[in-house]
Short mmCIF file of C-alpha atoms in Angstrom, two decimals:
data_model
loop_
_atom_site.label_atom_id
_atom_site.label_comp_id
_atom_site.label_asym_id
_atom_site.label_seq_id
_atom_site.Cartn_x
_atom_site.Cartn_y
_atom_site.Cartn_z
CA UNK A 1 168.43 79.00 87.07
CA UNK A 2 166.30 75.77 87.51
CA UNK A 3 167.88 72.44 85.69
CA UNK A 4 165.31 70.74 83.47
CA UNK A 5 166.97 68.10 81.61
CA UNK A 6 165.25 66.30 78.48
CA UNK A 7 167.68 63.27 78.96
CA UNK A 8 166.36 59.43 79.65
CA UNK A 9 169.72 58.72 81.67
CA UNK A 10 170.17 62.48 83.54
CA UNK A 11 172.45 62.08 86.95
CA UNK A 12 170.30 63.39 89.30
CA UNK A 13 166.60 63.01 88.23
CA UNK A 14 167.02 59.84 86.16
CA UNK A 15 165.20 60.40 83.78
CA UNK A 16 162.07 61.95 85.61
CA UNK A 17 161.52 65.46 82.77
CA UNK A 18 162.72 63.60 79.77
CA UNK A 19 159.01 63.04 78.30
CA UNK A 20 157.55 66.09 76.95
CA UNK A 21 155.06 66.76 78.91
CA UNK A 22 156.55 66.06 82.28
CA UNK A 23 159.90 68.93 81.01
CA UNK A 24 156.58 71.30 80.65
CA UNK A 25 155.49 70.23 84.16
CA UNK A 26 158.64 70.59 85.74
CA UNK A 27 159.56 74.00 83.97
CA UNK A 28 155.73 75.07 85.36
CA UNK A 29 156.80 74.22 89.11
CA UNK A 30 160.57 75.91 89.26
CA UNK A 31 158.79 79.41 87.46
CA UNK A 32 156.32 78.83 90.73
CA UNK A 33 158.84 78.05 93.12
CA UNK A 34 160.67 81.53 91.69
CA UNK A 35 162.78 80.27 89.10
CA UNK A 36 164.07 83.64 86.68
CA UNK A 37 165.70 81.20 84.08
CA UNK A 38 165.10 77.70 82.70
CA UNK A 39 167.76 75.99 81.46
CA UNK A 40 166.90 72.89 79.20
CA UNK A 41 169.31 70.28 78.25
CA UNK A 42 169.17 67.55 75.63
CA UNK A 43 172.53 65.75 76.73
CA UNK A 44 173.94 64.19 79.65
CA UNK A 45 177.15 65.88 80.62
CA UNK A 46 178.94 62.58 81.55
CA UNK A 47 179.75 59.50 79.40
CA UNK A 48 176.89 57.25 77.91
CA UNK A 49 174.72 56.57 75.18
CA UNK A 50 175.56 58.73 71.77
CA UNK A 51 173.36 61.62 71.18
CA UNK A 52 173.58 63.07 67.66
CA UNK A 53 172.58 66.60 66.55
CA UNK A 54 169.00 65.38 65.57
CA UNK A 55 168.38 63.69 68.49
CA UNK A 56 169.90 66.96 70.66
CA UNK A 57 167.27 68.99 68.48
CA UNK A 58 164.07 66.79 68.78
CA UNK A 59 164.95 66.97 72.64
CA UNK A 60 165.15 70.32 73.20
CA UNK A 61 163.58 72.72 70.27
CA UNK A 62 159.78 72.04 70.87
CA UNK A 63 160.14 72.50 74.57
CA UNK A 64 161.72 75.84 74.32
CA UNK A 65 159.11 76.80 71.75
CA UNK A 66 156.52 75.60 74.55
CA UNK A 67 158.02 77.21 77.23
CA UNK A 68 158.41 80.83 75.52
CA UNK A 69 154.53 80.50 74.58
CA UNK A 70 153.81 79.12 78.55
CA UNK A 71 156.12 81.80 79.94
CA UNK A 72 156.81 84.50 77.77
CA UNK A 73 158.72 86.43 80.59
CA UNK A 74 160.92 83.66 81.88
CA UNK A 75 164.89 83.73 80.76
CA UNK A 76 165.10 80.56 78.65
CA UNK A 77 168.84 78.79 78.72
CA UNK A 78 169.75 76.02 76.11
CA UNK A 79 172.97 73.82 77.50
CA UNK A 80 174.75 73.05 74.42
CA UNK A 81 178.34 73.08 72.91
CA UNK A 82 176.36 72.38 69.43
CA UNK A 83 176.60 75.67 67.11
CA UNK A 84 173.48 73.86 65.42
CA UNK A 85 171.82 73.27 68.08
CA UNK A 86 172.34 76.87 68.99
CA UNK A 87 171.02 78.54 66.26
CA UNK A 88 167.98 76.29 66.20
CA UNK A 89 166.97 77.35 69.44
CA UNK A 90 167.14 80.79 69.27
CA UNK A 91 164.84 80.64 66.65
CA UNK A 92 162.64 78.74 68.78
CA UNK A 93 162.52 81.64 71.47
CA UNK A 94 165.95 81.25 73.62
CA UNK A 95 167.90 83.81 75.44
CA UNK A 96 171.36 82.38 76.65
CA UNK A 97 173.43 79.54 75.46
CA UNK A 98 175.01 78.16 78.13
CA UNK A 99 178.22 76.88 77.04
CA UNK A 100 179.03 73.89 79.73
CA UNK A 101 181.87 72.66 77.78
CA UNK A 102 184.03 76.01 77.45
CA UNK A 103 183.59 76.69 73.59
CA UNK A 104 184.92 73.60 72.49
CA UNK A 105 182.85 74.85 69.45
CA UNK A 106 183.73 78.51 68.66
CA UNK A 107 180.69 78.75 66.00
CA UNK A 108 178.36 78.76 69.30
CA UNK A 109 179.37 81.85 70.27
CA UNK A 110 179.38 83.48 66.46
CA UNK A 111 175.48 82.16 66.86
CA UNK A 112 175.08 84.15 70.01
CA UNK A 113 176.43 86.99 68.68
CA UNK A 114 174.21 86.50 65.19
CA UNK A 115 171.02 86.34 67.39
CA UNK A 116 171.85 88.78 70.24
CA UNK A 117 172.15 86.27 72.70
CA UNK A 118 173.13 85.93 76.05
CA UNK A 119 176.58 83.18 76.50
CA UNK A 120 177.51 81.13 79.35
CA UNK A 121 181.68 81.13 79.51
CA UNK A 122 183.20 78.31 81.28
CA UNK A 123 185.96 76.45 81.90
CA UNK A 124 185.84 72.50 81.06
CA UNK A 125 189.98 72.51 81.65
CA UNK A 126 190.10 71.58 77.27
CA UNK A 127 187.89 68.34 77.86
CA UNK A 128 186.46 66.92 75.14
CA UNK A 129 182.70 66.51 75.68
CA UNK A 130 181.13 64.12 77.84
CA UNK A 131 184.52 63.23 79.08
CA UNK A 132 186.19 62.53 82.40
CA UNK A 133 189.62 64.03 83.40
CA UNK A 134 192.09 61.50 84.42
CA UNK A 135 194.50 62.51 86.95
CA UNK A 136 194.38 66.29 85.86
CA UNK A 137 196.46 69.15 87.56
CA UNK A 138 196.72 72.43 86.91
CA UNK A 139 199.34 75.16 88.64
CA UNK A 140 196.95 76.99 89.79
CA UNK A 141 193.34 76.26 88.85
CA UNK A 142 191.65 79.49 89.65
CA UNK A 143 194.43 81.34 87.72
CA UNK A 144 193.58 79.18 84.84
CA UNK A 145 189.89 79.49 85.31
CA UNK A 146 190.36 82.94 85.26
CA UNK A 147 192.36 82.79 82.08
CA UNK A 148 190.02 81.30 79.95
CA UNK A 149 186.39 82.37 80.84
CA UNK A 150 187.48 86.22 80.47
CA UNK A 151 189.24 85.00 77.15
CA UNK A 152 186.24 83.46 76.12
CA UNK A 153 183.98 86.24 77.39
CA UNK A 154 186.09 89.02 75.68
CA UNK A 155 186.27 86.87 72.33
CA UNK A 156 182.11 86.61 72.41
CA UNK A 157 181.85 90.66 72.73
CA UNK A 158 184.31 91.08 70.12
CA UNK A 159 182.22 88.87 67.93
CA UNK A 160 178.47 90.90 69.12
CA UNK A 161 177.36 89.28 72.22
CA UNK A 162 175.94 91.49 74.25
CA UNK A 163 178.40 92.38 77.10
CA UNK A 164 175.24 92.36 79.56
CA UNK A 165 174.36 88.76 78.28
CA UNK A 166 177.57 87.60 79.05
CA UNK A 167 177.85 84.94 82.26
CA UNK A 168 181.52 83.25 83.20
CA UNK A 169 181.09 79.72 84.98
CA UNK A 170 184.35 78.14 86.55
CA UNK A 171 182.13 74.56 85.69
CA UNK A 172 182.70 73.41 89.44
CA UNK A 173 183.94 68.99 88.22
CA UNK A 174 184.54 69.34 84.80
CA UNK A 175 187.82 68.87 83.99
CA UNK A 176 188.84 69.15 87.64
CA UNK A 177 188.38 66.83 90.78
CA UNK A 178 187.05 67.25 94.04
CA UNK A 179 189.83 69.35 95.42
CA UNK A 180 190.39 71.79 92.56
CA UNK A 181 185.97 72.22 92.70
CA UNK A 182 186.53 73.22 96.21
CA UNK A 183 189.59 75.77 95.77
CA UNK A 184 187.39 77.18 93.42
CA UNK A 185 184.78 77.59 95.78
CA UNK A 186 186.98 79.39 98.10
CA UNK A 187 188.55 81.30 95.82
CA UNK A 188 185.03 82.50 94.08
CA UNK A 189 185.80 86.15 94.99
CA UNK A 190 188.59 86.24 92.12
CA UNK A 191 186.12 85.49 89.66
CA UNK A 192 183.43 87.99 90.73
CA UNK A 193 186.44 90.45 90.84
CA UNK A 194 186.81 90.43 86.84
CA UNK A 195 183.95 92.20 86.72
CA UNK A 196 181.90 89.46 84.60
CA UNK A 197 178.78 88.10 86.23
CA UNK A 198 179.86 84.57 88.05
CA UNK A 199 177.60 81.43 87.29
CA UNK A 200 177.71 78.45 89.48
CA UNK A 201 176.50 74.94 88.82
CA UNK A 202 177.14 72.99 92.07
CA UNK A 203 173.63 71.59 92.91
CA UNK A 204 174.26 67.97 93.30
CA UNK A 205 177.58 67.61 92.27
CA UNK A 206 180.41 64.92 92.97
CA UNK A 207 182.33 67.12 94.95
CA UNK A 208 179.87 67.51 97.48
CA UNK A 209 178.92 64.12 97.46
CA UNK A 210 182.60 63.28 97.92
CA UNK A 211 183.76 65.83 100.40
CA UNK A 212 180.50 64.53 102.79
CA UNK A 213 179.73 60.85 101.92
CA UNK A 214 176.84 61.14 99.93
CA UNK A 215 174.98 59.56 96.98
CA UNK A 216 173.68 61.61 94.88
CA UNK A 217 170.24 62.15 95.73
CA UNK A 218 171.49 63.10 99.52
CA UNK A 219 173.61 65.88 98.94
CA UNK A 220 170.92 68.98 99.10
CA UNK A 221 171.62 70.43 102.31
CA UNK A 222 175.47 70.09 100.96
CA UNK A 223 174.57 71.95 97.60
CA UNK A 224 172.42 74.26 99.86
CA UNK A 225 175.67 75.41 101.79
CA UNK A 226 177.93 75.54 98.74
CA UNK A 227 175.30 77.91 97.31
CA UNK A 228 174.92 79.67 100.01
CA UNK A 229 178.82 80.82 100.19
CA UNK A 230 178.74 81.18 96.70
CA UNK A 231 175.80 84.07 96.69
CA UNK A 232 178.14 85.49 100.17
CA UNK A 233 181.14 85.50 97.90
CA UNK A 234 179.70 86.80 95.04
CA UNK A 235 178.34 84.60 92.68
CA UNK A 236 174.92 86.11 90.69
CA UNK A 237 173.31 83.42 88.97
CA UNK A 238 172.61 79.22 90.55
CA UNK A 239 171.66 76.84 88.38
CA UNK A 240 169.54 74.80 90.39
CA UNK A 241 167.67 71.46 91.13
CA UNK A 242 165.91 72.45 94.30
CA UNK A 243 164.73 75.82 93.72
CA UNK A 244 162.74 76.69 96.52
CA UNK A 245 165.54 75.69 98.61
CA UNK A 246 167.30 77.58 96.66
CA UNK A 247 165.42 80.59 96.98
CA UNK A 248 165.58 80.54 100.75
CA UNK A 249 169.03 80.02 101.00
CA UNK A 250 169.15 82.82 98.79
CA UNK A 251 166.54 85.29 101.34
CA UNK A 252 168.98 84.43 103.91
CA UNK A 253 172.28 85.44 102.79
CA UNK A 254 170.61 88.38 101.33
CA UNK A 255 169.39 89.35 104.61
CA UNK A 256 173.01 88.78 106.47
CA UNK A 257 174.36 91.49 104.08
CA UNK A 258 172.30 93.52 104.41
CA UNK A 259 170.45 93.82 101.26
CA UNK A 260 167.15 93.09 101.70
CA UNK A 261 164.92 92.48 104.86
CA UNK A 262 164.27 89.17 106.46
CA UNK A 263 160.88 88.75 106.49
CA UNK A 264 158.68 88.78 109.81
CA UNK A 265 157.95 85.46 111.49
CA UNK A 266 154.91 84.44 111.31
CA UNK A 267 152.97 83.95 114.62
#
């Protein structure tokens, strides 16, 4: 899953996709580079500027449009907690909303269902959007992962999501610091042992950067290893910056178990 942000202010790529045609550009290289989803975003997960519902949509609606027209085989992922924004891209061309903020709006999923969608479940620990947790603890934050992705997840098929649309995300830093991100890491087998397909958005994140030292725009080979015990443990889909990186990280674990075959070096 390759991250192509429509924001002016986005954390990692500051900016770099948020004019038209350079999201089309960028959404052109990740399909190349082996990209099976695009996920577009219209709003920076952490605190800044306001963005309203009609600036969310003139971000994010004509590039899906474009992209389903560009790439009519690609898997095209909206990040939104907006139920309007939701709707407005399916009819655009999306397949999956991908619910970053852990159905803080419970019309999003009713969408989903309405258009046969595909729904990201996570956990955002009850965070209000674009919020920071302050001094948050939880018992046991796996257990409580756990808890409410599968609650969400079994809510969305009650409602007509399709149960093979349905991805759970434990949101690795929202609503949790940099020790709860990396229980969860450890602890990743839990989650694939639900049953649900596990999601994991770790490319880049603060708890890399904090566990190693590193600004922002040093921590691949840290979101490379993180991914790569991720895929070991479990995990099916990786929503991505880097995604050739990605993709060889990928080749290798895949080899190490055993499920594919590394390919021959070259002379």
């Amino acid at each position: 899953m390759a991250v192509v942000n429509r924001t002016p202010d986005s954390f990692f790529d500051r900016g770099a996709t948020y004019e038209f045609r350079a999201a089309l550009a960028a959404v052109d290289r990740a399909v190349a580079e082996g990209a099976d989803i695009i996920d577009i975003g219209g709003v920076k997960a952490g605190p800044g500027a306001e963005v309203d519902v009609a600036e969310e949509l003139r971000r994010v609606v004509d590039v899906v449009a474009a992209v389903r027209e560009r790439h009519p085989h690609v898997v095209i992922s909206v990040d939104t907690w907006r139920a309007e924004v939701g709707r407005a891209v399916a009819e655009a061309g999306a397949d999956l909303l991908n619910d970053t903020w852990g159905g803080v709006d419970p019309e999003l999923a009713e969408v989903a269902a309405e258009h046969r969608l595909g729904l990201v479940c996570a956990h955002a620990g009850g965070l209000r959007p674009r919020t920071r947790p302050h001094r948050v603890g939880y018992d046991d934050v796996v257990a409580d992962v756990i808890a409410h992705v599968t609650a969400e997840a079994e809510r969305a098929v009650a409602l007509g999501v399709p149960p093979e649309g349905i991805l759970i995300d434990p949101a690795h830093d929202f609503g949790k610091n940099t020790r709860h991100s990396l229980e969860i890491t450890r602890r990743l087998g839990e989650l694939v042992a639900t049953g649900w397909p596990v999601l994991v958005a770790v490319s880049n994140k603060d708890f890399i950067g904090e566990t190693l030292g590193r600004p922002v725009q040093k921590r691949g080979v840290g979101t490379t290893a993180v991914l790569a015990v991720s895929a070991w443990l479990g995990a099916r889909v990786f929503r991505v910056h880097d995604v050739a990186a990605a993709r060889r990280a990928l080749r290798a674990v895949e080899a190490l178990a055993g499920q594919a075959p590394a390919p021959r070096a070259r002379p």
